[in-house]
Short mmCIF file of C-alpha atoms in Angstrom, two decimals:
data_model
loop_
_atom_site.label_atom_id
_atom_site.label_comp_id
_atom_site.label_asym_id
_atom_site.label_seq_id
_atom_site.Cartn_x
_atom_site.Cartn_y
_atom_site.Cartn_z
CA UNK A 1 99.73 109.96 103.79
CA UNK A 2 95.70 110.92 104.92
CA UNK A 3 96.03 115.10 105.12
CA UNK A 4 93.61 117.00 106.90
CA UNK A 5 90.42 118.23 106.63
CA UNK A 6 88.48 116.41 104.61
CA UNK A 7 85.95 113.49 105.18
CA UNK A 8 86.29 109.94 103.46
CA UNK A 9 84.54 107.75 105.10
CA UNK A 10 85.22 103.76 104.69
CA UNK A 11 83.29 100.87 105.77
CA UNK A 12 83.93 97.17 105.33
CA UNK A 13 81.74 95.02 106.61
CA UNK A 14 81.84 91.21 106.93
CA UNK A 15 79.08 89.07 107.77
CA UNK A 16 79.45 85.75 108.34
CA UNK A 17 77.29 83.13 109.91
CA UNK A 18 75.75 80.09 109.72
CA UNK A 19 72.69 80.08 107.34
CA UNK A 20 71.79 78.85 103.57
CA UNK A 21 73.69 79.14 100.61
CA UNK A 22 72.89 81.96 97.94
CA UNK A 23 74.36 83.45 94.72
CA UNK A 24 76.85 86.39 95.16
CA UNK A 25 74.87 89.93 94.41
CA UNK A 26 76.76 92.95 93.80
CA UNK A 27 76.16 96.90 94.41
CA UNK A 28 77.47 100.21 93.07
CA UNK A 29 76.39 103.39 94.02
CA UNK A 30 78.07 107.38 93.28
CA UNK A 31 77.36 110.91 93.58
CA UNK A 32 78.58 114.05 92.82
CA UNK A 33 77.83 117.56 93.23
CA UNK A 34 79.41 120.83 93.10
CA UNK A 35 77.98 124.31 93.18
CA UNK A 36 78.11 127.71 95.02
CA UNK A 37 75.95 128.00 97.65
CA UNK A 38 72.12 127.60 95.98
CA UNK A 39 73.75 128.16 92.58
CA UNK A 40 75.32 124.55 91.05
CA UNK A 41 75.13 121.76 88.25
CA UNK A 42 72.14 119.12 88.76
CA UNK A 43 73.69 115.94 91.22
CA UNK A 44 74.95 112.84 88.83
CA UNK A 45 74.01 110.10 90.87
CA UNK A 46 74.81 106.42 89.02
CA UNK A 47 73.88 102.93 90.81
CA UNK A 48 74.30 99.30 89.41
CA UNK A 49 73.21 95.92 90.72
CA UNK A 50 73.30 92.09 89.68
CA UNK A 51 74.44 88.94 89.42
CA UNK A 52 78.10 90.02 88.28
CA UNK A 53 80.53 92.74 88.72
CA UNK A 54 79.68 95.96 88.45
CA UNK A 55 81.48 99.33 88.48
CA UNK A 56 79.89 103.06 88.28
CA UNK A 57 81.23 106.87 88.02
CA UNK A 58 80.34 110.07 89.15
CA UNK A 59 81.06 113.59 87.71
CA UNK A 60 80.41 117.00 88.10
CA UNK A 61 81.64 120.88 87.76
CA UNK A 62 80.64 123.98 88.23
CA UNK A 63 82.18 127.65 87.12
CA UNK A 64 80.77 130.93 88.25
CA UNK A 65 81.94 135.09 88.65
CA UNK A 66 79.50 137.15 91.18
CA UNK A 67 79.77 140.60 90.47
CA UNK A 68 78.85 143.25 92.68
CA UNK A 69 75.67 145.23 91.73
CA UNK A 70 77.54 148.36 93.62
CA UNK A 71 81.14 148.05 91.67
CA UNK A 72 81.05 145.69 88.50
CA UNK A 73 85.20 145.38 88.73
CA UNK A 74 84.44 143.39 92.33
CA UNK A 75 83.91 140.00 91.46
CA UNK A 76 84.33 136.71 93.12
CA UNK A 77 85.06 133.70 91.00
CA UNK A 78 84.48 130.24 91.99
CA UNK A 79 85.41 127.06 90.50
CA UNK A 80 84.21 123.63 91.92
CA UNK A 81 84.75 119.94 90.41
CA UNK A 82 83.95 116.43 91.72
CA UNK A 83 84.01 112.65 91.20
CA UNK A 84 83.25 109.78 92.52
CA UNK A 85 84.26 105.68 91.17
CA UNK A 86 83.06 101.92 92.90
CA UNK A 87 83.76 98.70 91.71
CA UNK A 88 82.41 95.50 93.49
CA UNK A 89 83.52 91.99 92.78
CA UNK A 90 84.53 88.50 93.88
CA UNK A 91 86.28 89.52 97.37
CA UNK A 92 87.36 93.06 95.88
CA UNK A 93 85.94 96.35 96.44
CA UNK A 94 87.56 99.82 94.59
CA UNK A 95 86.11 103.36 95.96
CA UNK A 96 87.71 106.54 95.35
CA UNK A 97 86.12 110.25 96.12
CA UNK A 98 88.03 113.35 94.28
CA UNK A 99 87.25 117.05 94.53
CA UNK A 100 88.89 120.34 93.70
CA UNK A 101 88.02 124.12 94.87
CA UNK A 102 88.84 127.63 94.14
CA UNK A 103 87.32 130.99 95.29
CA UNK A 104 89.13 133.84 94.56
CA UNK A 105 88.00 137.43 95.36
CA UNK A 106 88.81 140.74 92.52
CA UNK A 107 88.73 144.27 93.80
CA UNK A 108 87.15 143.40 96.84
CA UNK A 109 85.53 146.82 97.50
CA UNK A 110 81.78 146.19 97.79
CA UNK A 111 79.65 143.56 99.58
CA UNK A 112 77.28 141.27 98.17
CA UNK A 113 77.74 138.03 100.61
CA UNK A 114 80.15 137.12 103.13
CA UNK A 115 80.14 133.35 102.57
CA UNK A 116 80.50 132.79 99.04
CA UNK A 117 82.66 130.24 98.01
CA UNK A 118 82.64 126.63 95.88
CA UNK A 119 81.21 124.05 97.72
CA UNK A 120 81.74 119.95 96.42
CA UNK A 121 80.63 116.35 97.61
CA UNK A 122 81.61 113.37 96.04
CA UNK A 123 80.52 109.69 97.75
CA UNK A 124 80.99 106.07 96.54
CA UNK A 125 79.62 102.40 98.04
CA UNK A 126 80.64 99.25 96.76
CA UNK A 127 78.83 96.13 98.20
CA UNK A 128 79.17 92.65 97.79
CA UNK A 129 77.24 89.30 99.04
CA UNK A 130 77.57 85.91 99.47
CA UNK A 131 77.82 82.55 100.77
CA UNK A 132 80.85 80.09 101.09
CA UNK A 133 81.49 76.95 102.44
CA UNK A 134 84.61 75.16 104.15
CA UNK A 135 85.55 71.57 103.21
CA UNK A 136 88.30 69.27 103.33
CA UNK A 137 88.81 66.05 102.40
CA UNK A 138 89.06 63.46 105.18
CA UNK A 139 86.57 65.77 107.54
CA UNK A 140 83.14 64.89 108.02
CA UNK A 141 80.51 67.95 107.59
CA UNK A 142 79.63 69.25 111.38
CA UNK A 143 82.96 68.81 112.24
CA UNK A 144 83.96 71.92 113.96
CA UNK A 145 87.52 74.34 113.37
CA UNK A 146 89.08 77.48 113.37
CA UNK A 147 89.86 80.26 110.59
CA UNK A 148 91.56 83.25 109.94
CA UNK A 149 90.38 85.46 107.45
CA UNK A 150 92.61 88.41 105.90
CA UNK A 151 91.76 91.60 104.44
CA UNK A 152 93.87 94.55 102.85
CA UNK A 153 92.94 97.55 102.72
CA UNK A 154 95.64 99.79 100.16
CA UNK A 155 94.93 103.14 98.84
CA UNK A 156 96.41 106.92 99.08
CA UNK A 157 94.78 110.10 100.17
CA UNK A 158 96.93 113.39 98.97
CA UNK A 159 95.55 116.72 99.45
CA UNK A 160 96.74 120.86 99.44
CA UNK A 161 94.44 123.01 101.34
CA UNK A 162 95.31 127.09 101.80
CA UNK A 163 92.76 130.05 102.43
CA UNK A 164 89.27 129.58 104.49
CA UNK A 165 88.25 126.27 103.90
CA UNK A 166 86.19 123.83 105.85
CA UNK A 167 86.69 120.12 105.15
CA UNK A 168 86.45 116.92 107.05
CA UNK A 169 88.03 113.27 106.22
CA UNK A 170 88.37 109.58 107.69
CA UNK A 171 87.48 106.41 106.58
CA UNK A 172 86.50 103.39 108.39
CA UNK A 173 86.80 99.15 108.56
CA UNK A 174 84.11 97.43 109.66
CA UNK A 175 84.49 93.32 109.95
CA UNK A 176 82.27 90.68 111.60
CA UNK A 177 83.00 87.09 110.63
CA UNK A 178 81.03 84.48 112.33
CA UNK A 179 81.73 85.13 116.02
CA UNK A 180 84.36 87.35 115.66
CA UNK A 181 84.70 91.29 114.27
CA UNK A 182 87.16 93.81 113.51
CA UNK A 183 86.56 97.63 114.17
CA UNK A 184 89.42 100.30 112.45
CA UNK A 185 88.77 103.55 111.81
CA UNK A 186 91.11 106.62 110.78
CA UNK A 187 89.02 109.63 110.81
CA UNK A 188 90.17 113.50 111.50
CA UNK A 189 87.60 115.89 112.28
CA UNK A 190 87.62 119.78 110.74
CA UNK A 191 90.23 121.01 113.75
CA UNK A 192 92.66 118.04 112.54
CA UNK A 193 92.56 115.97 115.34
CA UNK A 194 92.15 112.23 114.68
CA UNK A 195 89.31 110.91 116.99
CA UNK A 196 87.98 107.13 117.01
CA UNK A 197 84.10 106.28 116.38
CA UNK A 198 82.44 104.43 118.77
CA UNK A 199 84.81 103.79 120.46
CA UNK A 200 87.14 102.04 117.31
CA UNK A 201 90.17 101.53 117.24
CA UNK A 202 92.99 104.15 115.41
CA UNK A 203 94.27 103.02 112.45
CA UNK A 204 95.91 103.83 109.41
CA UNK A 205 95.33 100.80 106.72
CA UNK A 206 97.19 97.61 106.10
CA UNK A 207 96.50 93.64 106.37
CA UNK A 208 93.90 92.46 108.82
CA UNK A 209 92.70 89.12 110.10
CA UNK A 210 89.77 87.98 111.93
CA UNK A 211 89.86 84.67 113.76
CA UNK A 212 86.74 82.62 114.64
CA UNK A 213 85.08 79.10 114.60
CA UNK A 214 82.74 77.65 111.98
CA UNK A 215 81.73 74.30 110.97
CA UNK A 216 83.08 72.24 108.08
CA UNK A 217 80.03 71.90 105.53
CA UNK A 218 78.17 74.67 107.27
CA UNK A 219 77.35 77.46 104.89
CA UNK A 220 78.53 80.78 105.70
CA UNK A 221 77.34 84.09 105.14
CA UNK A 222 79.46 86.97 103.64
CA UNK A 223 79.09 91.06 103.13
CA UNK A 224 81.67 93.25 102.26
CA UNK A 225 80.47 97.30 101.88
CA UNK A 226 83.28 100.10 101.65
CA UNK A 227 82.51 103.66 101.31
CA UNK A 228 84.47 106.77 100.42
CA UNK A 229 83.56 110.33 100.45
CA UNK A 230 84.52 113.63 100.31
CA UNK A 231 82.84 117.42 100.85
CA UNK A 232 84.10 120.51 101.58
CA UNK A 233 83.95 124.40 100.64
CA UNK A 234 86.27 126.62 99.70
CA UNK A 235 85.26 130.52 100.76
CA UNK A 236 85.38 134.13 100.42
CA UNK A 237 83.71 138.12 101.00
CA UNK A 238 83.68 140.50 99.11
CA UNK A 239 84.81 142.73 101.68
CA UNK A 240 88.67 141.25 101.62
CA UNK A 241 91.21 139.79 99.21
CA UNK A 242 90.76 135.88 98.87
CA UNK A 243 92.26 133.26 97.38
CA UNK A 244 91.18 130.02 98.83
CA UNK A 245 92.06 126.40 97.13
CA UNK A 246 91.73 122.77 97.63
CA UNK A 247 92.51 119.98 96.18
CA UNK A 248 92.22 116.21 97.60
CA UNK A 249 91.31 113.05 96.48
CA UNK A 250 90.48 109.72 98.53
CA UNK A 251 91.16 106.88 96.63
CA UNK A 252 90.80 103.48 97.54
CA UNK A 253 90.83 101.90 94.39
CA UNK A 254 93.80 100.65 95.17
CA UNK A 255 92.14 98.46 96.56
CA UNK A 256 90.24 96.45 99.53
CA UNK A 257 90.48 92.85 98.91
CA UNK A 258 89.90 89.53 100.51
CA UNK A 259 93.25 87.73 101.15
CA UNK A 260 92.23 84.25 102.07
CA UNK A 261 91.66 81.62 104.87
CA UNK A 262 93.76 79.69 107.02
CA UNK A 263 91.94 77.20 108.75
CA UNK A 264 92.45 74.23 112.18
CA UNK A 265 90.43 71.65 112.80
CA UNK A 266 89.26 71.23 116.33
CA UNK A 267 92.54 69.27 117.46
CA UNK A 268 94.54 72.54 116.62
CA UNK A 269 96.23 70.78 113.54
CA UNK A 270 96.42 73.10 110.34
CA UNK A 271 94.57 72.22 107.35
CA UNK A 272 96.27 71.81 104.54
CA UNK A 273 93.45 71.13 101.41
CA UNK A 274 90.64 72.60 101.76
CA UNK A 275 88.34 74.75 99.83
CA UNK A 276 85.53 77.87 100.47
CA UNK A 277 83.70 77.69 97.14
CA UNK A 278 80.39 80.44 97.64
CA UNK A 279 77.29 78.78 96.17
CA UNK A 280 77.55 79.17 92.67
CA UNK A 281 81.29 77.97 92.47
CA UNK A 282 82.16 81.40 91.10
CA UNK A 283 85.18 81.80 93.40
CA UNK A 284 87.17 80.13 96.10
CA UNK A 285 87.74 82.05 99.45
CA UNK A 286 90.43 80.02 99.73
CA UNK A 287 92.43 82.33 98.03
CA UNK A 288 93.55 85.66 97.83
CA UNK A 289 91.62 87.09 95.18
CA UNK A 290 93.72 87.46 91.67
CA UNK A 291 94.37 90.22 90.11
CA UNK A 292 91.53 92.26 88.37
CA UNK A 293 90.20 91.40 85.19
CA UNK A 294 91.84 94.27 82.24
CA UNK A 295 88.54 94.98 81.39
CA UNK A 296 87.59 96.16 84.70
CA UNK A 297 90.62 97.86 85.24
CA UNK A 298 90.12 99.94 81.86
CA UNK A 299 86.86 101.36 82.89
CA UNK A 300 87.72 102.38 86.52
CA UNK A 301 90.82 104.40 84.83
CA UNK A 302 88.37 106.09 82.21
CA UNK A 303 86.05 106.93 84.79
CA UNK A 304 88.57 108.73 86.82
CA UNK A 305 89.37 110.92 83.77
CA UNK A 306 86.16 111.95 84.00
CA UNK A 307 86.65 113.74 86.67
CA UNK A 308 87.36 116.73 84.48
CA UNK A 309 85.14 116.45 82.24
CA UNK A 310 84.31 120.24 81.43
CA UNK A 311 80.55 120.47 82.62
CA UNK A 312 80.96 123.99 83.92
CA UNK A 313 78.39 126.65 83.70
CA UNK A 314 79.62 129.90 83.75
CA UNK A 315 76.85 133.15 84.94
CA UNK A 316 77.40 136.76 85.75
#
């Protein structure tokens, strides 16, 4: 189940329409930070690009104790960690945002600041694009049809929230293929009410398909982009007791995957044999894409134990 206050934010976009045929390109982007107030470890942004899969990772912690320059046994501690995973490939995107937070007042006697607290922002993009096109045997190129294209979106969201915190959450599915697009969006504001963007429609993840016309022969063009992120802060005064903690993670490397094409010709009659090879004859849209190669799987599960990975500083 998606808890509250937080912000993951999830965008799929496909783009498909007539044009040229090119290689597939792939994209990988993370961040994450974590600090109190002006007072945090350096960002560790990672990015990869090319002509194959790719897959990055994000971490990042930071440990601290203010003490009062007016009572040295009035402290507030504050413990922030983050991370941050993406993984493009053929038809399959993996994003997953994690963060955990912890202020915690002792003594609280004397004043120093009345908003300090652990503060954490983990984001992730994978992108993929290419080109496909539709043929069967027995059906001349130009000939126009119909399709249905599927996508699943699978993933979890778990979270435990108590003291003063302030955290949004919501992610988002964006599709456009050829003439016809998809808008779903599941996002819940700081108050925890869910409210639609731009006017998109509620939803809370599952199998979707996107029906349009194309042209056998024509080449097609295809984008798929999903984000996640997370960010937050976790406060306290030194003029009252605190103990404020969060923990959440939004992952959606579960995963969001292309799940095939069903395809009519122009007479309405179902085609049986056809293919949707992209340019390079890497992979067949056919299809549902197969399962995930071991070796990528491997290195999205050692990145996520990364994501306490003890980089802490600790001051007074």
């Amino acid at each position: 189940m998606l808890s509250n206050k937080r912000l993951i934010s999830v965008g799929l976009i496909f783009l498909a329409s007539t044009g040229s045929t090119f290689g597939a390109t792939f994209y990988a982007t993370t961040n994450a930070t974590a600090s109190q107030k002006d007072l945090g470890s350096p960002p560790d942004p990672h990015s990869a690009s090319g002509a194959a899969p790719v897959a990055v990772a994000s971490h990042n912690a930071w440990a601290n104790v203010v003490t009062s320059p007016y009572r040295p046994d009035t402290t507030i501690s504050v413990d922030a960690q983050s991370s941050a995973n993406a993984a493009a490939d053929f038809g399959l995107l993996r994003v997953s945002a994690v963060q955990s937070l912890k202020a915690q007042t002792a003594n609280p006697q004397s004043w120093i600041s009345n908003d300090d607290g652990a503060w954490a922002e983990a984001s992730a993009e994978a992108r993929v694009t290419d080109s496909l096109v539709i043929r069967a045997a027995g059906i001349a190129d130009g000939t126009p049809g119909s399709l249905t294209g599927a996508i699943s979106v699978s993933g979890s969201t778990v979270g435990t929230i108590t003291g003063d915190n302030s955290e949004q959450y919501g992610w988002r599915l964006m599709a456009q293929l050829g003439w016809g697009g998809l808008d779903l969006v599941h996002y819940i504001n700081g108050s925890g009410s869910s409210v639609p963007v731009n006017g998109a429609t509620y939803s809370d993840g599952g199998l979707y398909t996107i029906t349009t016309f194309f042209y056998f022969g024509v080449p097609m063009n295809l984008r798929l982009d999903a984000t996640a992120s997370t960010r937050g802060h976790a406060l306290c005064s030194f003029l009252q007791a605190c103990t404020n903690i969060q923990s959440f993670s939004a992952d959606l490397s579960h995963t969001i995957t292309w799940q095939g094409i069903s395809v009519t010709d122009g007479n309405g009659h179902a085609v049986q044999n056809f293919t949707a090879w992209n340019a390079t004859n890497d992979f067949n849209y056919a299809s549902a894409v197969p399962e995930p190669s071991k070796g990528m799987l491997l290195g999205i599960g050692l990145a996520a134990l990364l994501v306490f990975v003890d980089r802490r500083r600790v001051t007074r």
